[in-house]
Short mmCIF file of C-alpha atoms and ligand atoms in Angstrom, two decimals:
data_model
loop_
_atom_site.label_atom_id
_atom_site.label_comp_id
_atom_site.label_asym_id
_atom_site.label_seq_id
_atom_site.Cartn_x
_atom_site.Cartn_y
_atom_site.Cartn_z
CA UNK A 185 82.02 101.76 128.06
CA UNK A 186 84.95 99.94 129.76
CA UNK A 187 88.32 101.51 129.24
CA UNK A 188 91.68 99.99 128.31
CA UNK A 189 95.02 101.71 128.56
CA UNK A 190 97.99 100.87 126.38
CA UNK A 191 101.26 100.29 128.24
CA UNK A 192 103.16 102.83 126.09
CA UNK A 193 100.71 105.66 125.93
CA UNK A 194 98.52 106.60 128.85
CA UNK A 195 95.71 107.78 126.58
CA UNK A 196 92.71 105.64 127.49
CA UNK A 197 90.96 104.09 124.52
CA UNK A 198 87.44 102.69 124.59
CA UNK A 199 87.15 98.95 124.17
CA UNK A 200 85.95 97.95 120.70
CA UNK A 201 83.33 95.19 120.48
CA UNK A 202 84.32 91.55 121.01
CA UNK A 203 85.55 90.00 117.78
CA UNK A 204 86.84 93.33 116.46
CA UNK A 205 89.68 92.54 114.03
CA UNK A 206 93.04 94.24 114.57
CA UNK A 207 95.20 94.27 111.48
CA UNK A 208 97.89 95.90 109.40
CA UNK A 209 98.07 96.45 105.65
CA UNK A 210 100.66 96.44 102.89
CA UNK A 211 100.63 96.09 99.09
CA UNK A 212 102.66 93.95 96.71
CA UNK A 213 104.53 96.53 94.66
CA UNK A 214 105.25 98.59 97.76
CA UNK A 215 107.01 95.80 99.68
CA UNK A 216 107.79 92.68 97.67
CA UNK A 217 110.73 93.65 95.48
CA UNK A 218 111.79 90.68 93.29
CA UNK A 219 110.37 92.65 90.41
CA UNK A 220 111.27 90.16 87.72
CA UNK A 221 111.86 86.98 89.64
CA UNK A 222 110.26 83.56 89.26
CA UNK A 223 108.54 84.38 86.00
CA UNK A 224 106.76 87.55 87.14
CA UNK A 225 105.63 89.73 84.25
CA UNK A 226 106.08 93.50 84.27
CA UNK A 227 103.37 95.65 85.78
CA UNK A 228 102.49 99.23 84.91
CA UNK A 229 104.53 100.31 87.94
CA UNK A 230 107.63 98.49 86.69
CA UNK A 231 107.26 100.55 83.53
CA UNK A 232 106.27 103.86 85.12
CA UNK A 233 109.17 104.04 87.59
CA UNK A 234 111.56 104.05 84.63
CA UNK A 235 109.97 107.16 83.15
CA UNK A 236 112.37 110.05 83.89
CA UNK A 237 110.98 112.32 86.61
CA UNK A 238 107.98 110.11 87.39
CA UNK A 239 109.13 109.10 90.89
CA UNK A 240 111.05 111.27 93.33
CA UNK A 241 114.80 110.65 93.08
CA UNK A 242 114.17 107.92 90.51
CA UNK A 243 113.32 105.34 93.20
CA UNK A 244 111.84 102.04 92.07
CA UNK A 245 110.14 99.08 93.73
CA UNK A 246 112.71 96.65 92.30
CA UNK A 247 113.97 95.78 95.80
CA UNK A 248 111.49 97.65 98.06
CA UNK A 249 111.39 95.82 101.42
CA UNK A 250 112.56 92.57 99.80
CA UNK A 251 109.51 90.96 101.40
CA UNK A 252 109.52 88.29 98.68
CA UNK A 253 112.65 86.87 100.33
CA UNK A 254 111.83 87.85 103.92
CA UNK A 255 108.34 86.48 104.22
CA UNK A 256 109.08 84.46 107.36
CA UNK A 257 110.78 87.36 109.12
CA UNK A 258 107.83 89.62 108.33
CA UNK A 259 105.25 87.10 109.51
CA UNK A 260 107.25 86.75 112.72
CA UNK A 261 106.97 90.53 113.21
CA UNK A 262 103.21 90.26 112.76
CA UNK A 263 103.03 87.43 115.25
CA UNK A 264 104.91 89.55 117.79
CA UNK A 265 102.51 92.39 117.12
CA UNK A 266 99.60 90.09 117.87
CA UNK A 267 97.68 90.83 114.68
CA UNK A 268 94.36 89.11 114.10
CA UNK A 269 94.63 89.66 110.35
CA UNK A 270 97.08 90.85 107.72
CA UNK A 271 95.97 92.65 104.59
CA UNK A 272 98.42 92.20 101.70
CA UNK A 273 97.92 92.41 97.99
CA UNK A 274 98.55 89.78 95.36
CA UNK A 275 100.59 90.84 92.38
CA UNK A 276 98.46 90.06 89.33
CA UNK A 277 101.52 89.82 87.00
CA UNK A 278 103.21 87.38 89.41
CA UNK A 279 100.25 85.02 88.98
CA UNK A 280 99.43 85.75 85.32
CA UNK A 281 102.52 87.35 83.75
CA UNK A 282 100.52 88.53 80.73
CA UNK A 283 97.40 89.32 82.74
CA UNK A 284 95.50 86.43 81.16
CA UNK A 285 96.10 82.90 79.93
CA UNK A 286 99.25 81.20 81.20
CA UNK A 287 99.47 80.93 84.98
CA UNK A 288 102.90 81.19 86.66
CA UNK A 289 102.97 78.46 89.33
CA UNK A 290 105.94 80.00 91.16
CA UNK A 291 103.93 83.19 91.68
CA UNK A 292 101.04 81.26 93.18
CA UNK A 293 103.48 79.25 95.29
CA UNK A 294 104.71 82.44 96.94
CA UNK A 295 101.20 83.43 98.10
CA UNK A 296 100.52 79.85 99.10
CA UNK A 297 103.56 79.96 101.40
CA UNK A 298 102.54 83.36 102.77
CA UNK A 299 99.04 82.12 103.57
CA UNK A 300 100.37 79.04 105.34
CA UNK A 301 102.89 81.08 107.33
CA UNK A 302 100.17 83.49 108.41
CA UNK A 303 97.78 80.75 109.43
CA UNK A 304 100.62 79.08 111.32
CA UNK A 305 101.06 82.31 113.28
CA UNK A 306 97.33 82.57 114.00
CA UNK A 307 96.84 85.51 111.60
CA UNK A 308 94.00 85.64 109.10
CA UNK A 309 95.20 86.28 105.53
CA UNK A 310 93.23 89.07 103.88
CA UNK A 311 94.39 89.52 100.30
CA UNK A 312 93.54 92.39 97.99
CA UNK A 313 93.48 91.32 94.38
CA UNK A 314 94.30 94.66 92.77
CA UNK A 315 96.44 97.31 94.41
CA UNK A 316 97.34 99.21 91.22
CA UNK A 317 99.97 96.90 89.65
CA UNK A 318 98.15 96.00 86.45
CA UNK A 319 100.06 93.63 84.14
CA UNK A 320 101.73 95.80 81.51
CA UNK A 321 100.42 93.46 78.80
CA UNK A 322 96.86 94.50 79.72
CA UNK A 323 97.82 98.18 79.82
CA UNK A 324 99.13 97.74 76.29
CA UNK A 325 95.54 96.78 75.35
CA UNK A 326 94.12 99.93 77.00
CA UNK A 327 94.28 98.99 80.68
CA UNK A 328 91.18 99.93 82.66
CA UNK A 329 89.95 102.06 79.76
CA UNK A 330 89.30 98.75 78.05
CA UNK A 331 86.17 96.96 79.26
CA UNK A 332 87.85 93.61 78.60
CA UNK A 333 90.19 94.23 81.57
CA UNK A 334 87.19 93.71 83.88
CA UNK A 335 86.75 90.22 82.44
CA UNK A 336 90.46 89.47 82.73
CA UNK A 337 90.26 90.57 86.39
CA UNK A 338 87.52 88.01 87.04
CA UNK A 339 89.67 85.32 85.38
CA UNK A 340 92.55 86.22 87.73
CA UNK A 341 90.20 86.21 90.74
CA UNK A 342 89.04 82.70 89.83
CA UNK A 343 92.62 81.38 89.42
CA UNK A 344 93.65 82.82 92.78
CA UNK A 345 90.47 81.83 94.60
CA UNK A 346 90.78 78.26 93.38
CA UNK A 347 94.37 78.02 94.61
CA UNK A 348 94.18 79.57 98.10
CA UNK A 349 90.43 79.82 98.74
CA UNK A 350 90.50 76.63 100.80
CA UNK A 351 92.36 78.65 103.46
CA UNK A 352 91.58 82.29 102.66
CA UNK A 353 88.11 83.37 103.67
CA UNK A 354 88.25 87.17 103.56
CA UNK A 355 88.95 88.77 100.17
CA UNK A 356 89.22 92.36 98.99
CA UNK A 357 88.77 92.93 95.27
CA UNK A 358 90.09 96.45 94.55
CA UNK A 359 92.09 99.00 96.46
CA UNK A 360 91.00 102.64 96.10
CA UNK A 361 89.60 102.68 92.57
CA UNK A 362 89.10 106.46 93.02
CA UNK A 363 92.81 107.07 93.57
CA UNK A 364 93.80 104.73 90.76
CA UNK A 365 91.47 106.50 88.32
CA UNK A 366 92.45 110.04 89.29
CA UNK A 367 96.19 109.68 89.91
CA UNK A 368 96.83 106.98 87.31
CA UNK A 369 94.55 107.96 84.43
CA UNK A 370 93.31 111.53 84.99
CA UNK A 371 96.42 113.34 86.27
CA UNK A 372 99.12 110.85 85.25
CA UNK A 373 101.15 111.13 88.46
CA UNK A 374 100.85 107.39 89.14
CA UNK A 375 101.15 104.46 86.76
CA UNK A 376 100.12 104.09 84.01
CA UNK A 377 100.79 107.82 83.79
CA UNK A 378 97.93 108.87 81.56
CA UNK A 379 96.70 112.46 81.89
CA UNK A 380 93.22 112.16 80.42
CA UNK A 381 91.35 114.35 82.92
CA UNK A 382 87.60 113.68 82.53
CA UNK A 383 88.17 111.16 79.76
CA UNK A 384 89.45 108.89 82.56
CA UNK A 385 85.93 108.36 83.93
CA UNK A 386 85.34 105.02 82.14
CA UNK A 387 88.17 103.68 84.33
CA UNK A 388 85.81 104.02 87.30
CA UNK A 389 83.13 101.93 85.64
CA UNK A 390 85.46 99.25 84.33
CA UNK A 391 87.13 98.82 87.74
CA UNK A 392 83.72 98.54 89.41
CA UNK A 393 82.54 96.10 86.76
CA UNK A 394 85.73 94.13 87.40
CA UNK A 395 84.86 94.15 91.10
CA UNK A 396 81.39 92.78 90.34
CA UNK A 397 82.63 90.05 88.01
CA UNK A 398 85.46 89.11 90.39
CA UNK A 399 82.97 88.92 93.25
CA UNK A 400 80.95 86.35 91.28
CA UNK A 401 84.14 84.42 90.48
CA UNK A 402 85.18 84.40 94.15
CA UNK A 403 81.71 83.33 95.28
CA UNK A 404 81.99 80.34 92.92
CA UNK A 405 85.56 79.44 93.95
CA UNK A 406 85.18 80.16 97.69
CA UNK A 407 81.52 79.65 98.60
CA UNK A 408 82.18 80.27 102.30
CA UNK A 409 84.33 83.35 101.65
CA UNK A 410 83.66 86.98 102.40
CA UNK A 411 84.13 89.63 99.72
CA UNK A 412 84.88 93.30 100.38
CA UNK A 413 86.23 96.26 98.43
CA UNK A 414 88.54 98.94 99.87
CA UNK A 415 87.37 102.42 98.93
CA UNK A 416 89.25 105.58 99.76
CA UNK A 417 86.68 107.90 101.34
CA UNK A 418 87.01 111.50 102.40
CA UNK A 419 84.43 113.67 104.14
CA UNK A 420 84.11 116.94 102.26
CA UNK A 421 84.40 120.17 104.20
CA UNK A 422 83.91 123.83 103.41
CA UNK A 423 86.05 126.54 104.94
CA UNK A 424 84.24 128.49 107.63
CA UNK A 425 84.23 131.57 105.40
CA UNK A 426 82.41 129.70 102.62
CA UNK A 427 78.84 130.79 102.43
CA UNK A 428 77.65 130.77 98.86
CA UNK A 429 75.40 128.23 97.18
CA UNK A 430 78.23 127.77 94.70
CA UNK A 431 80.50 126.58 97.52
CA UNK A 432 77.90 124.05 98.63
CA UNK A 433 77.44 122.88 95.04
CA UNK A 434 81.21 122.46 94.76
CA UNK A 435 81.23 120.33 97.93
CA UNK A 436 78.45 118.11 96.57
CA UNK A 437 80.23 117.76 93.25
CA UNK A 438 83.48 116.75 94.94
CA UNK A 439 81.61 114.26 97.13
CA UNK A 440 80.11 112.72 93.97
CA UNK A 441 83.55 112.22 92.42
CA UNK A 442 85.50 111.00 95.43
CA UNK A 443 82.90 109.09 97.43
CA UNK A 444 79.54 108.52 95.75
CA UNK A 445 80.87 107.46 92.34
CA UNK A 446 82.45 104.45 94.06
CA UNK A 447 79.99 103.72 96.87
CA UNK A 448 76.56 104.40 95.32
CA UNK A 449 76.72 101.75 92.58
CA UNK A 450 77.87 99.12 95.10
CA UNK A 451 75.26 99.93 97.71
CA UNK A 452 72.33 101.37 95.75
CA UNK A 453 72.81 99.91 92.27
CA UNK A 454 72.99 103.27 90.52
CA UNK A 455 75.52 105.97 89.75
CA UNK A 456 75.14 109.51 91.02
CA UNK A 457 74.38 112.22 88.45
CA UNK A 458 77.67 113.03 86.71
CA UNK A 459 76.40 115.90 84.56
CA UNK A 460 78.74 118.29 86.43
CA UNK A 461 81.55 116.21 84.91
CA UNK A 462 80.19 116.37 81.38
CA UNK A 463 78.64 112.89 81.36
CA UNK A 464 75.92 113.06 78.73
CA UNK A 465 73.53 110.49 80.17
CA UNK A 466 73.09 107.64 82.62
CA UNK A 467 74.81 105.21 80.25
CA UNK A 468 77.88 107.48 80.13
CA UNK A 469 77.60 107.55 76.37
CA UNK A 470 77.44 103.75 76.12
CA UNK A 471 80.12 102.85 78.69
CA UNK A 472 77.60 101.50 81.21
CA UNK A 473 75.77 98.58 79.62
CA UNK A 474 72.66 96.65 80.45
CA UNK A 475 73.27 94.38 83.44
CA UNK A 476 76.50 96.06 84.57
CA UNK A 477 75.00 97.76 87.60
CA UNK A 478 73.36 94.55 88.76
CA UNK A 479 76.77 92.85 88.66
CA UNK A 480 78.42 95.73 90.53
CA UNK A 481 75.71 95.82 93.21
CA UNK A 482 76.01 92.12 94.08
CA UNK A 483 75.81 91.91 97.89
CA UNK A 484 79.04 92.66 99.74
CA UNK A 485 80.06 91.13 103.05
CA UNK A 486 81.65 94.37 104.09
CA UNK A 487 82.80 97.78 102.92
CA UNK A 488 86.47 98.51 103.38
CA UNK A 489 87.16 102.16 104.12
CA UNK A 490 90.59 103.77 103.72
CA UNK A 491 90.70 107.11 105.55
CA UNK A 492 93.51 109.64 105.72
CA UNK A 493 91.94 113.12 105.95
CA UNK A 494 88.95 115.23 104.91
CA UNK A 495 89.03 117.32 101.73
CA UNK A 496 88.31 121.05 101.75
CA UNK A 497 86.79 122.60 98.64
CA UNK A 498 85.42 125.90 97.36
CA UNK A 499 83.54 126.93 94.24
CA UNK A 500 85.90 127.12 91.26
CA UNK A 501 87.63 130.44 90.95
CA UNK A 502 87.34 130.23 87.19
CA UNK A 503 83.68 129.60 86.24
CA UNK A 504 84.87 128.09 82.94
CA UNK A 505 87.11 125.57 84.73
CA UNK A 506 86.90 121.93 83.71
CA UNK A 507 86.27 120.73 87.28
CA UNK A 508 83.26 121.97 89.28
CA UNK A 509 85.34 122.61 92.43
CA UNK A 510 88.67 123.99 93.61
CA UNK A 511 90.59 122.20 96.32
CA UNK A 512 91.23 124.43 99.34
CA UNK A 513 93.32 124.46 102.49
CA UNK A 514 91.67 124.34 105.90
CA UNK A 515 92.18 127.45 107.96
CA UNK A 516 92.57 125.44 111.20
CA UNK A 517 96.20 124.87 112.24
CA UNK A 518 96.03 121.08 112.11
CA UNK A 519 99.12 119.02 112.81
CA UNK A 520 100.60 117.78 109.53
CA UNK A 521 102.26 114.53 108.51
CA UNK A 522 105.49 114.59 106.48
CA UNK A 523 103.20 114.26 103.44
CA UNK A 524 101.69 117.57 104.64
CA UNK A 525 98.33 115.86 105.15
CA UNK A 526 96.31 117.41 108.00
CA UNK A 527 95.71 115.16 111.00
CA UNK A 528 91.93 115.17 111.57
CA UNK A 529 90.73 112.20 113.61
CA UNK A 530 87.18 113.49 113.98
CA UNK A 531 86.92 113.34 110.18
CA UNK A 532 86.85 109.56 110.55
CA UNK A 533 83.87 109.64 112.91
CA UNK A 534 82.18 112.08 110.53
CA UNK A 535 82.91 109.80 107.58
CA UNK A 536 81.57 106.67 109.25
CA UNK A 537 78.40 108.25 110.62
CA UNK A 538 77.92 109.95 107.24
CA UNK A 539 78.05 106.58 105.46
CA UNK A 540 75.43 105.24 107.86
CA UNK A 541 73.21 108.29 107.33
CA UNK A 542 73.52 108.07 103.56
CA UNK A 543 73.10 104.33 103.03
CA UNK A 544 71.15 103.22 106.11
CA UNK A 545 70.48 99.48 106.12
CA UNK A 546 72.19 99.12 102.73
CA UNK A 547 75.53 99.80 104.42
CA UNK A 548 77.21 96.46 105.16
CA UNK A 549 79.57 96.12 108.12
CA UNK A 550 82.52 98.46 107.69
CA UNK A 551 86.18 97.61 108.15
CA UNK A 552 88.83 100.32 108.23
CA UNK A 553 91.18 98.78 105.68
CA UNK A 554 93.78 101.59 105.85
CA UNK A 555 94.61 104.42 108.22
CA UNK A 556 98.00 105.71 109.21
CA UNK A 557 100.48 108.50 108.65
CA UNK A 558 103.88 109.33 107.24
CA UNK A 559 106.30 110.56 109.90
CA UNK A 560 110.00 111.39 109.98
CA UNK A 561 112.56 108.62 110.09
CA UNK A 562 113.24 107.48 113.63
CA UNK A 563 112.14 104.95 116.17
CA UNK A 564 110.58 107.18 118.81
CA UNK A 565 107.57 108.09 116.70
CA UNK A 566 105.30 109.66 119.25
CA UNK A 567 103.43 111.53 116.48
CA UNK A 568 102.41 108.23 114.88
CA UNK A 569 101.19 106.90 118.22
CA UNK A 570 99.11 110.04 118.69
CA UNK A 571 97.73 109.71 115.17
CA UNK A 572 96.75 106.07 115.58
CA UNK A 573 95.35 106.60 119.04
CA UNK A 574 93.21 109.53 117.88
CA UNK A 575 91.87 107.66 114.89
CA UNK A 576 91.09 104.45 116.77
CA UNK A 577 89.27 106.59 119.30
CA UNK A 578 87.34 108.15 116.40
CA UNK A 579 86.33 104.66 115.25
CA UNK A 580 85.14 103.84 118.77
CA UNK A 581 83.03 106.99 118.78
CA UNK A 582 81.40 105.99 115.50
CA UNK A 583 80.68 102.54 116.94
CA UNK A 584 79.10 104.18 119.99
CA UNK A 585 76.93 106.20 117.57
CA UNK A 586 75.64 103.02 115.97
CA UNK A 587 77.98 102.34 113.03
CA UNK A 588 78.82 98.65 112.62
CA UNK A 589 82.63 98.71 112.33
CA UNK A 590 84.24 95.28 112.49
CA UNK A 591 87.95 95.94 112.21
CA UNK A 592 90.88 98.34 111.86
CA UNK A 593 93.94 97.74 109.65
CA UNK A 594 96.68 100.28 110.04
CA UNK A 595 98.72 101.47 107.08
CA UNK A 596 101.35 100.22 107.27
CA UNK A 597 103.21 97.33 108.81
CA UNK A 598 106.50 98.38 107.16
CA UNK A 599 108.00 101.53 105.70
CA UNK A 600 107.62 100.95 101.97
CA UNK A 601 107.64 102.35 98.44
CA UNK A 602 105.20 105.26 98.57
CA UNK A 603 104.45 105.50 94.84
CA UNK A 604 105.48 108.84 93.27
CA UNK A 605 107.19 109.78 96.56
CA UNK A 606 109.51 106.79 96.37
CA UNK A 607 110.95 105.94 99.80
CA UNK A 608 110.52 109.44 101.18
CA UNK A 609 107.30 108.91 103.13
CA UNK A 610 107.52 106.47 106.04
CA UNK A 611 104.23 104.93 107.09
CA UNK A 612 105.59 101.89 108.94
CA UNK A 613 105.19 100.58 112.46
CA UNK A 614 108.51 99.02 111.52
CA UNK A 615 111.36 101.12 110.17
CA UNK A 616 113.04 99.62 107.11
CA UNK A 617 116.59 100.37 106.01
CA UNK A 618 116.13 100.26 102.25
CA UNK A 619 119.84 99.69 101.61
CA UNK A 620 120.05 96.53 103.70
CA UNK A 621 116.44 95.49 104.30
CA UNK A 622 116.99 95.64 108.09
CA UNK A 623 113.71 95.95 110.02
CA UNK A 624 113.50 97.76 113.36
CA UNK A 625 110.19 98.09 115.20
CA UNK A 626 109.30 101.62 116.23
CA UNK A 627 107.63 102.85 119.43
CA UNK A 628 104.32 102.71 117.54
CA UNK A 629 104.84 98.97 117.02
CA UNK A 630 105.09 98.44 120.78
CA UNK A 631 102.15 100.76 121.34
CA UNK A 632 99.94 98.89 118.83
CA UNK A 633 101.03 95.55 120.29
CA UNK A 634 100.03 96.75 123.74
CA UNK A 635 96.74 98.13 122.49
CA UNK A 636 95.78 94.86 120.79
CA UNK A 637 96.73 92.86 123.89
CA UNK A 638 94.77 95.14 126.21
CA UNK A 639 91.72 95.11 123.93
CA UNK A 640 91.74 91.32 124.05
CA UNK A 641 92.25 90.97 127.78
O1 IFM B 289 100.55 103.90 100.37
C1 IFM B 289 99.24 104.20 100.04
C2 IFM B 289 98.46 102.94 99.70
O2 IFM B 289 99.08 102.23 98.67
C3 IFM B 289 97.06 103.28 99.27
N1 IFM B 289 96.41 104.14 100.24
C4 IFM B 289 97.14 105.29 100.72
C5 IFM B 289 98.52 104.89 101.18
C6 IFM B 289 99.30 106.14 101.67
O3 IFM B 289 99.42 107.06 100.64
#
């Protein structure tokens, strides 16, 4: 395989196939600010950040990176970076302040301007329709616990597709429905802050149904468009001292919850067995209705994969525990990000080859829709360069092993609002001063720019 070398870092990286898409990702609530401007309705995050103690140091996304007012400056940064594509999310309550019904034209105008600016810079817009900022009005009706939200999501997809689908040809429906279900509805550490534990499971089905219905709406509005979903996936590992059948059963059970619950229905048309989670039957006690799985399994043009690290598990210490696994720490002394997440690039190769082994020809082309790391404030972020370099190399190894990977979007273009951590975790290629909005590209920005240029040359 021919070798390219980035100008910043001497680490040689294999050349990815021609046409490979180099991108960067962000999300609306994490960067836009302008929380109640131009008719935007409140989202569950606007509500949640005001709950005392919910977000570290009481930070909010009210201002965030002020991207709403700095769109041109941010697109210029992307142009300098040489991105092929930019993954952003559309704020549902900016477009439909109540989640349904009346459309806010000024909200749509903003995304219209963003799309035109991107296309003008030669960058392909790649919107995600739902990155966790559900309109509060829909949460008041039960949010994703309410099946009707799936239908409202399809309505929103149609409105958006009809407005920008003439220019936007790659769409992502949902971001990380696993994380939204667990953090938002099971543990309550993200919006909407509901701690329902296993009673949160219907949220998985309703999000996936929403994906299926929105896919149909997008196919109607944008017949030449591509539709993907971005799933957070994590290879499951046992500690080397784990030997028992119970440990293996715990690993399988965790894999079902984190990975298979969200990939199987899309790619095989059926859910994995959830009896370890107390699900009484295949209809989940009436939650999964006739025809739902067919809608969810509508063909995808690609699977988006968000990867950060593997998950280590053991058998539960308490046999009467609610969950059929305990989370564990690896014994290997991995480097850690400021989030304390272990840095494990080979987990990404393992994940991608594992998807191919599990789904075979049913696996559509894969795009890495997120991968990146939180590092300390500062411009000389050598650790981020090492992280990105290692993970892109891991993607190349998966490609060499036969996995069809079509693109890599790093998380994130800008430092931004990192949910319950507020502004304390910095994932950006570009440092942001949250007091002034000043953007300063880091060493990793120059490194990524050089990598993209050398991969193209
Ligand atoms: O910032 C988040 C993003 O919103 C979803 N995926 C993981 C990122 C880092 O935690």
